[in-house]
């Protein structure tokens, strides 16, 4: 004789029972409900005496109930996937049948022709019928979820027992196609630990968590969206999970859940290493920025780069009148064109392949489009490349910035926002020094305009931040490629540390600081806690699941620091409208003097003599001290 397990396997291995079989089953349950109702109200002996007439009467009643089944299509669903909506539909169908029978009782006096079913019997029959049909569907669903279907799902623990964790669990339980089966919750609060929530136990966040999960066959850890920051700060917990090969799933850092809308468990993705860095999500009120950018003509240089392209996306969302997008890279610019056509076809976008250091070309662009706002993100940024090519660093970064800044003044641009870097602070390489010279030029130009020494209305604002996660050429994409190729991962030094920020967050801060600034400020961003690059590499190896990937230390590159700074030693900061944004108080330069110095630097750059170029840079930025570079010889001469 077949066991219940065998029967369940036979049933659940089928896609679904045909609708007529579900309909017949419901009718049989109603027949049973009618017999039980009559027996309860009139006794079992009366049922035995009137069995045949009772069956005939019930057959007619079931025909009337069938009308309700038809109206509410109770047989259309798959029983194993029943939801609250299906149970409600069954109740409405049966109540419809009860009301129909009662109406016909009064209109046609059915009790004259049918064996004595009174209104109380019919109502009780309906109630018992609802209970039986509900019980069948719940029993089948529980059997399916905990036997056959559970074998094809990932057993998971959910971190968080409050609003986010419960919403996540409800999303999983209400979706029959969800790939997850909840085995437990995890909480940091002692008052809920060892209690039950939604039928499963709440476990403590302790050193035994991974072992507990393994014991229960759970190898996936779902992080509630409202616990993501708390989770990132608990680096020991993260390491324990990764070391025990627990898969971590969470909503990507650039997405947010408002705590009100429906939460879909499918929004959770396998974590990337950038999702696990110990940082706080930056909250930004962009309303003021939106008020200033909507309906404006906005020029973005470096529009195809990591920062520039994200700024295009964020600014486009505020419906500017025109976007003038400039970059030298043809293929990435083509990608930006396709993005604009697909996502913002209503915005007039001008995609211009141009070199910012070409004065004639840039003049034509300013003359034709007369931008009201300029976001200047174009720059050569790779330290080793610029250490080998000082001329290009001066020509593109310094001369390009000077050209764009001067044209902004000439054509009445309202605001000029320059993207700088933490490498401009106490620079140890050519790239960082070139960006410091750019900062000096635009700040001195802003000061000259305010003092009436230069005629113009443009306000110049500088924004300074560190590495952005996932930007072109940054360590994370490089490490991913090295892991994909079987290693080794190359790290320059065991103790090297860096600050990191998400690209969307960095761009929001740039836009907000730029639009809120009054000109002349150098805004520095709070980058959170620095990250040891070797630790980053080790975690990426563990997350990848790859084996035998080694870390190889290659030595500091030319011009590279062990750590980056955001402020010069002699600098102080002032608070601003945002807790993550500060104003750096830096040395101010006279515009006429620095303009002449930069003109001389550009002339020397045309000589092609790297030592002459860098010597001039050091004379302008006296704190520029080369490290691990051939240009250290220039410092030794002083």
XYZ file of C-alpha atoms in Angstrom:
638
model
C 0.000 0.000 0.000
C 1.323 3.434 -0.947
C 2.312 5.802 1.835
C 1.211 9.433 2.102
C 4.753 10.412 1.042
C 4.435 8.337 -2.135
C 1.054 9.844 -2.937
C 2.399 13.348 -2.271
C 5.341 12.718 -4.570
C 3.013 11.469 -7.322
C 0.762 14.517 -6.988
C 3.442 17.159 -6.653
C 5.457 15.715 -9.532
C 2.547 16.676 -11.785
C 2.226 20.266 -12.965
C -1.340 20.531 -11.559
C -4.575 18.567 -11.303
C -7.117 19.395 -14.042
C -9.693 21.976 -13.026
C -12.587 19.482 -13.166
C -10.953 17.269 -10.535
C -10.660 20.251 -8.150
C -14.293 21.116 -8.868
C -15.430 17.540 -8.115
C -13.359 17.502 -4.929
C -14.981 20.753 -3.739
C -18.429 19.353 -4.514
C -17.642 16.206 -2.517
C -16.535 18.351 0.422
C -19.787 20.310 0.270
C -21.735 17.056 0.204
C -19.889 15.964 3.330
C -20.511 19.400 4.883
C -24.246 19.056 4.243
C -24.399 15.634 5.895
C -22.432 16.890 8.914
C -24.612 19.983 9.274
C -27.830 17.908 9.152
C -26.402 15.373 11.621
C -25.394 18.125 14.060
C -28.843 19.773 13.948
C -31.072 16.683 13.683
C -29.037 13.720 14.919
C -27.246 10.815 13.278
C -30.345 8.578 13.402
C -32.282 11.046 11.272
C -29.494 11.003 8.695
C -29.678 7.220 8.486
C -33.469 7.280 8.115
C -33.449 9.933 5.368
C -30.140 9.092 3.689
C -31.394 8.724 0.097
C -33.706 11.807 0.116
C -30.961 13.792 1.838
C -28.470 12.888 -0.872
C -30.973 13.991 -3.530
C -31.588 17.313 -1.799
C -27.843 17.916 -1.377
C -27.265 17.160 -5.048
C -29.651 19.988 -5.978
C -28.021 22.335 -3.470
C -24.562 21.521 -4.850
C -25.768 22.491 -8.323
C -26.654 25.909 -6.876
C -23.285 26.114 -5.111
C -21.691 25.305 -8.456
C -23.006 28.635 -9.747
C -20.950 30.356 -7.045
C -17.905 28.294 -7.976
C -18.383 29.366 -11.558
C -18.822 33.056 -10.740
C -15.736 33.202 -8.488
C -13.670 30.602 -10.399
C -12.566 28.753 -7.277
C -11.226 25.884 -9.367
C -8.923 28.057 -11.496
C -5.974 28.119 -9.072
C -3.343 25.502 -8.341
C -4.107 24.095 -4.886
C -0.456 23.785 -3.805
C 0.050 27.507 -4.527
C -3.047 28.714 -2.677
C -2.906 32.209 -1.197
C -5.133 34.281 1.062
C -6.797 35.588 -2.108
C -7.786 32.022 -3.073
C -9.231 31.353 0.393
C -11.262 34.552 0.217
C -12.545 33.571 -3.206
C -13.749 30.200 -1.819
C -15.579 31.901 1.058
C -17.320 34.333 -1.302
C -18.348 31.514 -3.655
C -19.881 29.442 -0.837
C -21.631 32.444 0.717
C -23.002 33.281 -2.732
C -24.389 29.731 -2.906
C -25.916 29.970 0.584
C -27.664 33.250 -0.228
C -28.922 31.844 -3.541
C -30.371 28.754 -1.839
C -32.061 30.843 0.879
C -33.604 33.125 -1.756
C -34.932 30.148 -3.687
C -36.259 28.654 -0.435
C -38.437 31.717 0.059
C -39.422 32.215 -3.596
C -40.165 28.610 -4.554
C -40.604 27.020 -1.123
C -38.011 24.371 -1.909
C -38.489 22.734 1.460
C -41.846 21.400 0.202
C -40.039 19.263 -2.348
C -36.729 18.609 -0.638
C -36.062 16.773 2.590
C -36.148 19.184 5.501
C -33.075 21.407 5.160
C -33.859 24.493 7.137
C -32.025 27.832 6.796
C -29.902 27.008 9.848
C -28.845 23.745 8.195
C -27.898 25.525 4.972
C -25.887 28.202 6.776
C -24.047 25.576 8.832
C -23.434 23.564 5.662
C -21.826 26.645 4.105
C -19.617 27.316 7.138
C -18.461 23.696 7.380
C -17.904 23.612 3.616
C -15.678 26.694 3.783
C -13.675 25.165 6.629
C -13.210 21.881 4.763
C -12.137 23.520 1.500
C -9.786 25.888 3.326
C -8.303 23.003 5.316
C -7.677 20.991 2.165
C -5.807 23.806 0.459
C -3.793 24.728 3.545
C -2.884 21.103 4.171
C -1.766 20.577 0.562
C 0.251 23.825 0.587
C 1.962 22.963 3.893
C 2.719 19.463 2.661
C 4.159 20.849 -0.567
C 6.186 23.611 1.084
C 7.688 21.293 3.683
C 8.349 18.199 1.566
C 8.751 18.231 -2.185
C 9.112 21.991 -2.737
C 11.379 22.522 0.258
C 13.867 20.117 -1.289
C 14.267 22.483 -4.236
C 14.734 25.667 -2.185
C 17.667 27.258 -0.430
C 17.359 27.114 3.334
C 17.956 30.623 4.655
C 18.302 32.665 7.815
C 17.008 36.256 7.856
C 18.973 38.929 9.723
C 16.434 41.260 11.304
C 13.167 40.641 13.151
C 11.564 44.052 12.884
C 9.807 45.684 9.966
C 12.335 44.825 7.273
C 12.908 41.217 8.320
C 9.187 40.491 8.639
C 8.446 42.134 5.277
C 11.177 40.021 3.704
C 9.783 36.825 5.247
C 6.250 37.677 4.106
C 7.529 38.243 0.585
C 9.145 34.798 0.613
C 6.164 32.986 2.116
C 3.605 34.626 -0.174
C 5.523 33.849 -3.367
C 5.242 30.208 -4.357
C 8.111 30.630 -6.799
C 10.471 32.075 -4.208
C 13.784 30.159 -4.143
C 14.030 30.433 -0.348
C 12.803 28.391 2.610
C 13.099 30.191 5.948
C 14.806 28.172 8.679
C 15.406 30.914 11.218
C 15.754 34.596 12.085
C 18.803 36.301 13.595
C 18.586 39.193 16.042
C 20.932 41.353 18.102
C 18.208 41.900 20.719
C 18.163 39.543 23.703
C 14.440 40.079 24.304
C 13.450 38.210 21.121
C 16.213 35.580 20.960
C 14.978 31.959 21.320
C 11.407 33.037 20.683
C 9.463 32.117 17.547
C 8.554 34.431 14.688
C 6.330 33.312 11.816
C 6.770 29.714 12.869
C 10.574 29.612 13.087
C 13.073 30.282 15.865
C 14.989 33.519 16.417
C 18.710 32.881 16.981
C 21.326 35.192 18.518
C 24.033 36.910 16.526
C 26.986 35.158 18.139
C 30.034 33.094 17.270
C 27.884 29.943 16.971
C 25.647 31.382 14.251
C 27.430 29.779 11.291
C 27.490 26.380 13.031
C 23.779 26.680 13.815
C 23.012 27.464 10.204
C 25.047 24.498 8.973
C 23.303 22.211 11.462
C 19.903 23.256 10.067
C 21.067 22.908 6.478
C 20.999 26.662 5.809
C 23.825 28.114 3.761
C 22.287 31.446 2.732
C 22.030 34.575 4.886
C 19.473 37.228 3.883
C 20.079 40.724 5.272
C 17.007 42.839 5.974
C 17.266 46.170 4.120
C 16.842 47.997 7.418
C 19.801 46.097 8.931
C 22.283 46.653 6.099
C 24.237 49.453 7.809
C 24.400 47.533 11.091
C 25.554 44.492 9.148
C 28.322 46.412 7.342
C 29.665 47.712 10.636
C 29.928 44.194 12.077
C 33.012 43.132 10.163
C 33.639 40.184 12.515
C 30.205 38.768 11.719
C 30.826 39.200 7.990
C 34.179 37.422 8.234
C 32.649 34.507 10.173
C 29.947 34.029 7.548
C 32.378 34.251 4.630
C 34.895 31.928 6.314
C 32.138 29.308 6.712
C 31.040 29.601 3.068
C 27.684 31.165 3.936
C 26.162 32.956 0.955
C 25.218 36.531 1.845
C 22.321 38.208 0.031
C 21.293 41.830 0.434
C 19.836 44.752 -1.489
C 22.653 46.501 -3.411
C 24.015 49.620 -1.733
C 22.737 51.989 -4.401
C 19.139 50.864 -3.824
C 16.978 51.675 -0.850
C 13.753 50.407 0.653
C 11.432 53.082 2.006
C 9.973 50.801 4.671
C 6.461 51.212 3.261
C 6.302 49.765 -0.236
C 6.095 46.031 -0.850
C 9.439 44.320 -0.434
C 10.382 41.747 -3.050
C 12.885 39.104 -1.959
C 14.066 38.935 -5.565
C 15.607 42.384 -5.027
C 18.282 40.728 -2.897
C 21.479 39.964 -4.771
C 24.686 38.119 -3.890
C 26.932 40.621 -2.169
C 29.874 42.222 -3.871
C 32.819 43.229 -1.745
C 31.793 46.891 -2.093
C 28.479 46.074 -0.387
C 30.385 44.932 2.706
C 32.700 47.877 3.245
C 32.201 49.506 6.668
C 30.500 52.742 5.682
C 27.271 54.536 6.410
C 24.800 55.243 3.649
C 24.865 58.932 2.784
C 21.455 60.590 2.958
C 21.104 63.552 0.638
C 18.279 66.023 0.114
C 18.457 66.827 -3.564
C 15.422 69.133 -3.710
C 17.481 72.314 -3.725
C 19.715 70.886 -6.443
C 16.668 69.902 -8.474
C 15.244 73.413 -8.197
C 18.464 74.854 -9.639
C 19.108 72.265 -12.366
C 15.616 71.810 -13.815
C 15.232 73.643 -17.098
C 18.927 74.682 -17.250
C 21.598 74.276 -19.898
C 24.260 72.084 -18.315
C 27.704 71.169 -19.628
C 29.435 68.050 -18.286
C 33.035 67.356 -19.245
C 34.366 63.819 -18.984
C 30.749 62.750 -19.529
C 31.673 59.195 -20.579
C 33.824 58.439 -17.540
C 32.818 56.711 -14.308
C 31.973 59.937 -12.477
C 30.825 61.899 -15.509
C 28.396 59.255 -16.768
C 26.786 58.902 -13.334
C 26.425 62.674 -13.160
C 24.697 62.552 -16.547
C 22.217 60.022 -15.156
C 21.536 61.970 -11.978
C 21.245 65.382 -13.609
C 19.066 64.044 -16.439
C 16.550 62.916 -13.818
C 15.918 66.611 -13.024
C 14.902 67.452 -16.596
C 17.446 70.069 -17.638
C 16.606 72.054 -20.760
C 19.787 70.857 -22.504
C 22.722 68.609 -21.706
C 26.020 69.367 -23.420
C 28.163 66.275 -22.934
C 31.854 66.393 -23.781
C 34.439 63.597 -23.804
C 37.324 62.393 -25.956
C 36.322 58.715 -25.832
C 34.193 57.924 -28.891
C 32.874 54.456 -28.010
C 31.870 55.294 -24.417
C 30.217 58.461 -25.731
C 28.218 56.310 -28.141
C 27.036 54.291 -25.131
C 25.939 57.526 -23.443
C 24.047 58.492 -26.609
C 22.158 55.197 -26.591
C 21.381 55.607 -22.881
C 19.985 59.095 -23.399
C 17.863 57.984 -26.349
C 16.420 55.115 -24.329
C 15.894 56.708 -20.913
C 15.547 60.445 -21.545
C 14.543 60.923 -25.195
C 12.712 64.159 -24.288
C 15.936 65.890 -23.141
C 17.875 67.748 -25.806
C 21.307 66.140 -25.461
C 24.350 67.215 -27.460
C 27.070 64.561 -27.414
C 30.362 66.091 -28.471
C 33.598 64.195 -28.971
C 36.116 66.881 -28.101
C 39.382 67.580 -26.275
C 38.970 70.082 -23.432
C 42.528 71.287 -24.054
C 41.567 72.391 -27.598
C 40.786 76.049 -26.959
C 39.258 76.750 -30.357
C 36.919 73.747 -30.188
C 35.816 74.517 -26.640
C 35.206 78.167 -27.510
C 32.846 77.125 -30.299
C 30.982 74.846 -27.863
C 30.554 77.614 -25.260
C 29.549 80.124 -27.904
C 26.900 77.839 -29.400
C 25.370 76.385 -26.221
C 26.116 79.055 -23.585
C 25.897 76.638 -20.599
C 24.495 77.949 -17.327
C 26.155 75.247 -15.209
C 29.431 73.414 -15.822
C 30.384 70.175 -14.076
C 34.031 69.583 -14.883
C 34.871 65.887 -14.400
C 37.335 65.448 -17.271
C 40.844 64.564 -16.101
C 43.635 62.055 -16.434
C 43.560 60.260 -13.076
C 45.882 57.235 -13.076
C 48.900 57.959 -10.916
C 51.506 55.723 -12.638
C 50.470 56.871 -16.131
C 50.742 60.552 -15.244
C 54.038 59.931 -13.438
C 55.360 58.723 -16.801
C 53.612 61.464 -18.790
C 53.846 64.823 -16.985
C 53.174 66.752 -20.200
C 49.751 65.122 -20.646
C 48.942 65.771 -16.995
C 49.626 69.476 -17.491
C 48.043 69.736 -20.936
C 44.818 67.908 -20.084
C 44.325 68.512 -16.379
C 45.792 71.977 -15.889
C 45.486 73.631 -19.304
C 42.128 71.948 -19.993
C 40.747 73.219 -16.683
C 42.120 76.715 -17.332
C 40.470 76.814 -20.768
C 37.084 75.612 -19.497
C 37.196 77.981 -16.491
C 38.112 81.012 -18.575
C 35.371 80.263 -21.108
C 32.843 79.847 -18.313
C 33.669 83.369 -17.138
C 33.632 84.776 -20.684
C 30.197 83.331 -21.526
C 28.536 84.063 -18.191
C 28.216 80.577 -16.727
C 26.539 80.794 -13.312
C 28.313 77.941 -11.555
C 31.456 75.947 -12.328
C 31.900 72.755 -10.278
C 35.266 71.019 -10.491
C 35.763 67.411 -9.432
C 39.078 67.028 -7.597
C 40.718 64.243 -5.604
C 42.218 63.507 -2.197
C 45.506 62.995 -4.044
C 45.674 66.801 -4.370
C 46.370 67.013 -0.620
C 50.095 66.986 0.170
C 50.636 65.537 -3.324
C 53.309 62.898 -3.813
C 52.750 62.393 -7.532
C 52.314 64.371 -10.732
C 48.615 63.604 -11.085
C 47.768 64.793 -7.555
C 49.834 67.936 -7.986
C 48.177 68.725 -11.325
C 44.768 68.573 -9.625
C 46.005 70.794 -6.791
C 47.095 73.362 -9.369
C 43.599 73.174 -10.906
C 42.092 73.821 -7.457
C 44.395 76.804 -6.944
C 43.508 78.298 -10.333
C 39.715 78.121 -10.066
C 39.707 79.279 -6.431
C 41.920 82.258 -7.213
C 39.769 83.088 -10.250
C 36.639 83.036 -8.083
C 38.361 85.340 -5.571
C 39.406 87.731 -8.344
C 35.806 87.930 -9.637
C 34.459 88.691 -6.156
C 37.108 91.375 -5.657
C 36.304 92.961 -9.020
C 39.741 92.221 -10.482
C 38.193 89.998 -13.151
C 34.864 90.841 -14.749
C 32.402 87.972 -14.489
C 29.566 86.311 -12.548
C 30.746 82.712 -12.387
C 31.003 80.995 -9.016
C 33.722 78.327 -8.819
C 33.306 75.386 -6.454
C 35.714 72.479 -5.966
C 34.721 69.052 -4.631
C 37.355 66.702 -3.290
C 36.936 62.988 -2.516
C 38.780 59.672 -2.638
C 38.423 56.471 -4.600
C 35.008 55.542 -5.945
C 33.969 51.900 -5.913
C 33.935 50.220 -9.297
C 35.270 53.170 -11.281
C 37.270 52.461 -14.403
C 40.757 51.278 -13.457
C 40.073 51.026 -9.722
C 41.249 48.079 -7.650
C 37.955 46.202 -7.403
C 37.448 45.613 -11.164
C 41.162 44.793 -11.394
C 40.961 42.228 -8.572
C 37.840 40.651 -10.101
C 39.663 40.187 -13.395
C 42.723 38.730 -11.658
C 40.543 36.260 -9.711
C 38.752 35.302 -12.925
C 42.135 34.557 -14.498
C 43.214 32.379 -11.563
C 45.366 34.967 -9.790
C 47.538 36.151 -8.348
C 45.976 39.338 -6.989
C 48.578 42.084 -7.051
C 48.722 44.502 -4.122
C 51.448 47.102 -3.960
C 52.029 46.986 -0.182
C 50.622 44.997 2.797
C 49.796 48.182 4.726
C 48.371 50.367 1.976
C 44.941 51.817 2.816
C 42.390 53.809 0.826
C 39.093 55.622 1.347
C 36.164 54.432 -0.766
C 32.765 55.779 -1.743
C 30.008 54.573 -4.061
C 29.902 56.361 -7.411
C 26.225 57.433 -7.067
C 26.867 58.782 -3.560
C 29.966 60.685 -4.669
C 28.079 62.247 -7.581
C 25.157 63.285 -5.388
C 27.581 65.028 -3.048
C 29.249 66.742 -6.016
C 25.913 67.993 -7.333
C 24.637 69.116 -3.931
C 27.884 70.820 -2.933
C 28.149 72.454 -6.336
C 24.658 73.845 -6.391
C 24.674 74.965 -2.743
C 28.126 76.560 -2.766
C 28.583 80.324 -3.121
C 31.916 80.102 -4.906
C 35.503 79.790 -3.743
C 34.885 76.746 -1.520
C 36.825 73.511 -1.616
C 34.392 70.938 -0.309
C 35.798 67.747 1.211
C 33.653 64.664 1.725
C 33.622 62.432 4.759
C 34.731 59.142 3.211
C 34.159 57.038 6.325
C 36.711 54.526 7.555
C 39.754 53.711 5.391
C 40.060 50.178 4.037
C 43.217 48.081 3.997
C 43.641 46.939 0.397
C 45.103 43.565 1.379
C 41.991 42.869 3.496
C 39.848 43.849 0.529
C 41.718 41.378 -1.681
C 41.390 38.542 0.864
C 37.651 39.101 1.196
C 37.158 39.172 -2.573
C 38.947 35.824 -2.864
C 36.683 34.289 -0.212
C 33.517 35.715 -1.775
C 34.478 34.362 -5.184
C 34.756 30.806 -3.866
C 37.988 30.421 -5.800
C 40.758 28.304 -4.344
C 44.529 28.729 -4.376
C 44.385 32.422 -5.309
C 47.469 34.098 -3.894
C 48.143 37.734 -3.046
C 51.370 39.051 -4.495
C 52.935 42.248 -3.130
C 54.583 44.202 -5.928
C 55.908 47.290 -4.128
C 54.606 50.853 -4.144
C 54.274 52.353 -7.596
C 55.861 55.635 -8.638
C 54.244 58.481 -6.730
C 52.028 56.194 -4.628
C 51.276 56.844 -0.941
C 50.574 54.258 1.713
C 47.547 56.348 2.677
C 45.601 59.240 1.171
C 44.607 62.425 2.945
C 41.603 64.624 2.415
C 43.007 67.693 4.152
C 46.422 69.294 4.250
C 48.089 69.263 7.675
C 47.693 73.054 7.941
C 44.079 73.013 6.830
C 40.971 73.141 8.957
C 37.362 72.549 8.033
C 34.109 74.348 8.558
C 30.686 72.678 8.808
C 28.170 73.004 5.987
C 24.564 72.219 5.147
C 25.391 68.482 5.156
C 27.186 66.500 7.908
C 29.201 64.556 5.320
C 30.441 67.718 3.565
C 32.991 70.107 5.042
C 34.686 73.227 3.690
C 38.476 73.128 3.641
C 40.197 76.348 4.648
C 43.255 76.441 2.398
C 45.915 78.924 1.442
C 44.585 81.528 -0.993
C 46.546 82.632 -4.063
C 46.557 85.877 -6.011
C 44.962 85.301 -9.395
C 47.331 87.417 -11.478
C 50.394 85.760 -9.932
C 49.128 82.187 -10.189
C 47.829 82.780 -13.694
C 51.307 83.844 -14.780
C 52.866 80.846 -12.995
C 50.482 78.419 -14.724
C 51.102 80.043 -18.097
C 54.809 79.511 -17.524
C 54.155 75.892 -16.493
C 52.243 75.232 -19.712
C 55.068 76.783 -21.761
C 57.584 74.561 -19.991
C 55.356 71.534 -20.590
C 55.654 72.162 -24.323
C 59.408 71.667 -23.987
C 58.789 67.979 -23.321
C 61.417 67.877 -20.549
C 59.809 65.963 -17.682
C 62.260 67.214 -15.064
C 61.693 70.833 -16.056
C 57.912 70.352 -15.973
C 57.857 68.721 -12.546
C 60.352 71.211 -11.104
C 57.960 74.013 -12.075
C 55.030 72.127 -10.532
C 56.983 71.861 -7.269
C 57.653 75.587 -7.305
C 53.910 76.282 -7.528
C 52.800 73.631 -5.015
C 55.542 73.735 -2.407
C 54.091 70.802 -0.431
C 54.532 68.490 -3.469
C 57.087 65.882 -2.360
C 57.626 62.950 -4.702
C 57.616 59.383 -3.360
C 58.950 56.252 -5.038
C 59.621 58.338 -8.120
C 62.475 59.542 -10.294
C 61.362 63.075 -9.386
C 62.596 62.625 -5.799
C 65.917 63.887 -7.147
C 64.326 67.332 -7.499
C 63.398 67.375 -3.798
C 66.947 66.411 -2.816
C 68.318 69.473 -4.636
C 66.361 71.836 -2.403
